[in-house]
Amino acid sequence: MSFEEFQNRSRLYVIGALEPEELDEFESAREKFGKKGEDFITKCYALHEAFALSLRPAKSSNLIKERLMAMVRERKKPNPPASSSSQATHGG
């Protein structure tokens, strides 16, 4: 494996996207390239972490808010009258 191919696979390695057979080959190349390879993997991890930290949580917060509001709306829906106690609470 060339160092360029090692670099490409390193990017996949840090996100856990290598297949088992690719992983074996990658580990062999990792030993072959030594410190130079380890330094590149370290850079890939740093980029991966920086990317994860750069993502804005606004969309996931909005998604969570929408789910929560849907749950609230669902609970506010009137239940079919199963007993007379239900009518008493609703002023009926």
Coordinates of C-alpha atoms in Angstrom, one line a residue:
M1 CA 0.0 0.0 0.0
S2 CA 1.3 3.4 -0.9
F3 CA 1.4 6.2 1.6
E4 CA -1.3 8.0 -0.4
E5 CA -3.6 5.0 -0.1
F6 CA -2.7 4.8 3.6
Q7 CA -3.8 8.4 4.0
N8 CA -7.1 7.7 2.3
R9 CA -7.7 4.7 4.5
S10 CA -6.6 6.6 7.6
R11 CA -9.6 9.0 7.1
L12 CA -11.9 6.0 6.9
Y13 CA -10.2 4.3 9.9
V14 CA -10.9 7.2 12.3
I15 CA -14.6 7.1 11.5
G16 CA -14.7 3.3 11.8
A17 CA -15.6 2.8 8.2
L18 CA -12.9 0.2 7.2
E19 CA -14.1 -3.4 6.5
P20 CA -12.4 -6.1 8.6
E21 CA -10.1 -7.3 5.7
E22 CA -9.2 -3.6 5.0
L23 CA -8.4 -3.1 8.7
D24 CA -5.9 -6.0 8.7
E25 CA -4.1 -4.5 5.7
F26 CA -4.3 -1.0 7.2
E27 CA -2.7 -2.2 10.5
S28 CA 0.1 -3.8 8.5
A29 CA 0.7 -0.5 6.6
R30 CA 0.5 1.4 9.9
E31 CA 3.4 -0.6 11.2
K32 CA 5.3 -0.1 7.9
F33 CA 4.9 3.7 7.9
G34 CA 5.7 4.0 11.6
K35 CA 5.8 7.5 13.1
K36 CA 4.9 9.2 9.8
G37 CA 1.8 7.0 9.7
E38 CA 0.9 7.6 13.3
D39 CA 1.3 11.4 12.9
F40 CA -1.1 11.3 10.0
I41 CA -3.6 9.3 11.9
T42 CA -3.3 11.8 14.8
K43 CA -4.1 14.6 12.4
C44 CA -7.1 12.7 11.1
Y45 CA -8.5 12.2 14.6
A46 CA -7.9 16.0 15.3
L47 CA -9.8 16.9 12.1
H48 CA -12.6 14.5 13.0
E49 CA -13.0 16.0 16.4
A50 CA -12.9 19.5 15.1
F51 CA -15.5 18.7 12.5
A52 CA -17.8 17.1 15.2
L53 CA -17.4 20.2 17.4
S54 CA -18.1 22.5 14.5
L55 CA -21.6 21.1 13.9
R56 CA -24.3 23.3 15.2
P57 CA -26.7 21.7 17.6
A58 CA -29.6 23.9 16.5
K59 CA -31.1 21.4 14.2
S60 CA -31.0 18.6 16.7
S61 CA -32.4 21.0 19.4
N62 CA -35.3 21.9 17.0
L63 CA -35.9 18.3 16.4
I64 CA -36.0 17.5 20.1
K65 CA -38.3 20.5 20.6
E66 CA -40.6 19.3 17.8
R67 CA -40.7 15.7 19.3
L68 CA -41.5 17.1 22.7
M69 CA -44.2 19.4 21.4
A70 CA -45.7 16.4 19.5
M71 CA -45.8 14.4 22.7
V72 CA -47.5 17.3 24.5
R73 CA -50.1 17.7 21.7
E74 CA -50.8 14.0 21.8
R75 CA -51.4 14.1 25.5
K76 CA -53.7 17.1 25.2
K77 CA -56.0 15.3 22.8
P78 CA -59.2 14.4 24.5
N79 CA -59.5 10.8 25.4
P80 CA -62.7 8.9 24.6
P81 CA -65.0 9.1 27.6
A82 CA -64.3 5.8 29.4
S83 CA -65.7 6.8 32.8
S84 CA -67.7 9.6 34.5
S85 CA -64.6 10.8 36.3
S86 CA -63.2 12.0 32.9
Q87 CA -66.3 14.2 32.5
A88 CA -65.9 15.7 35.9
T89 CA -62.4 16.9 35.3
H90 CA -63.4 18.6 32.0
G91 CA -66.3 20.3 33.6
G92 CA -68.8 18.2 31.7

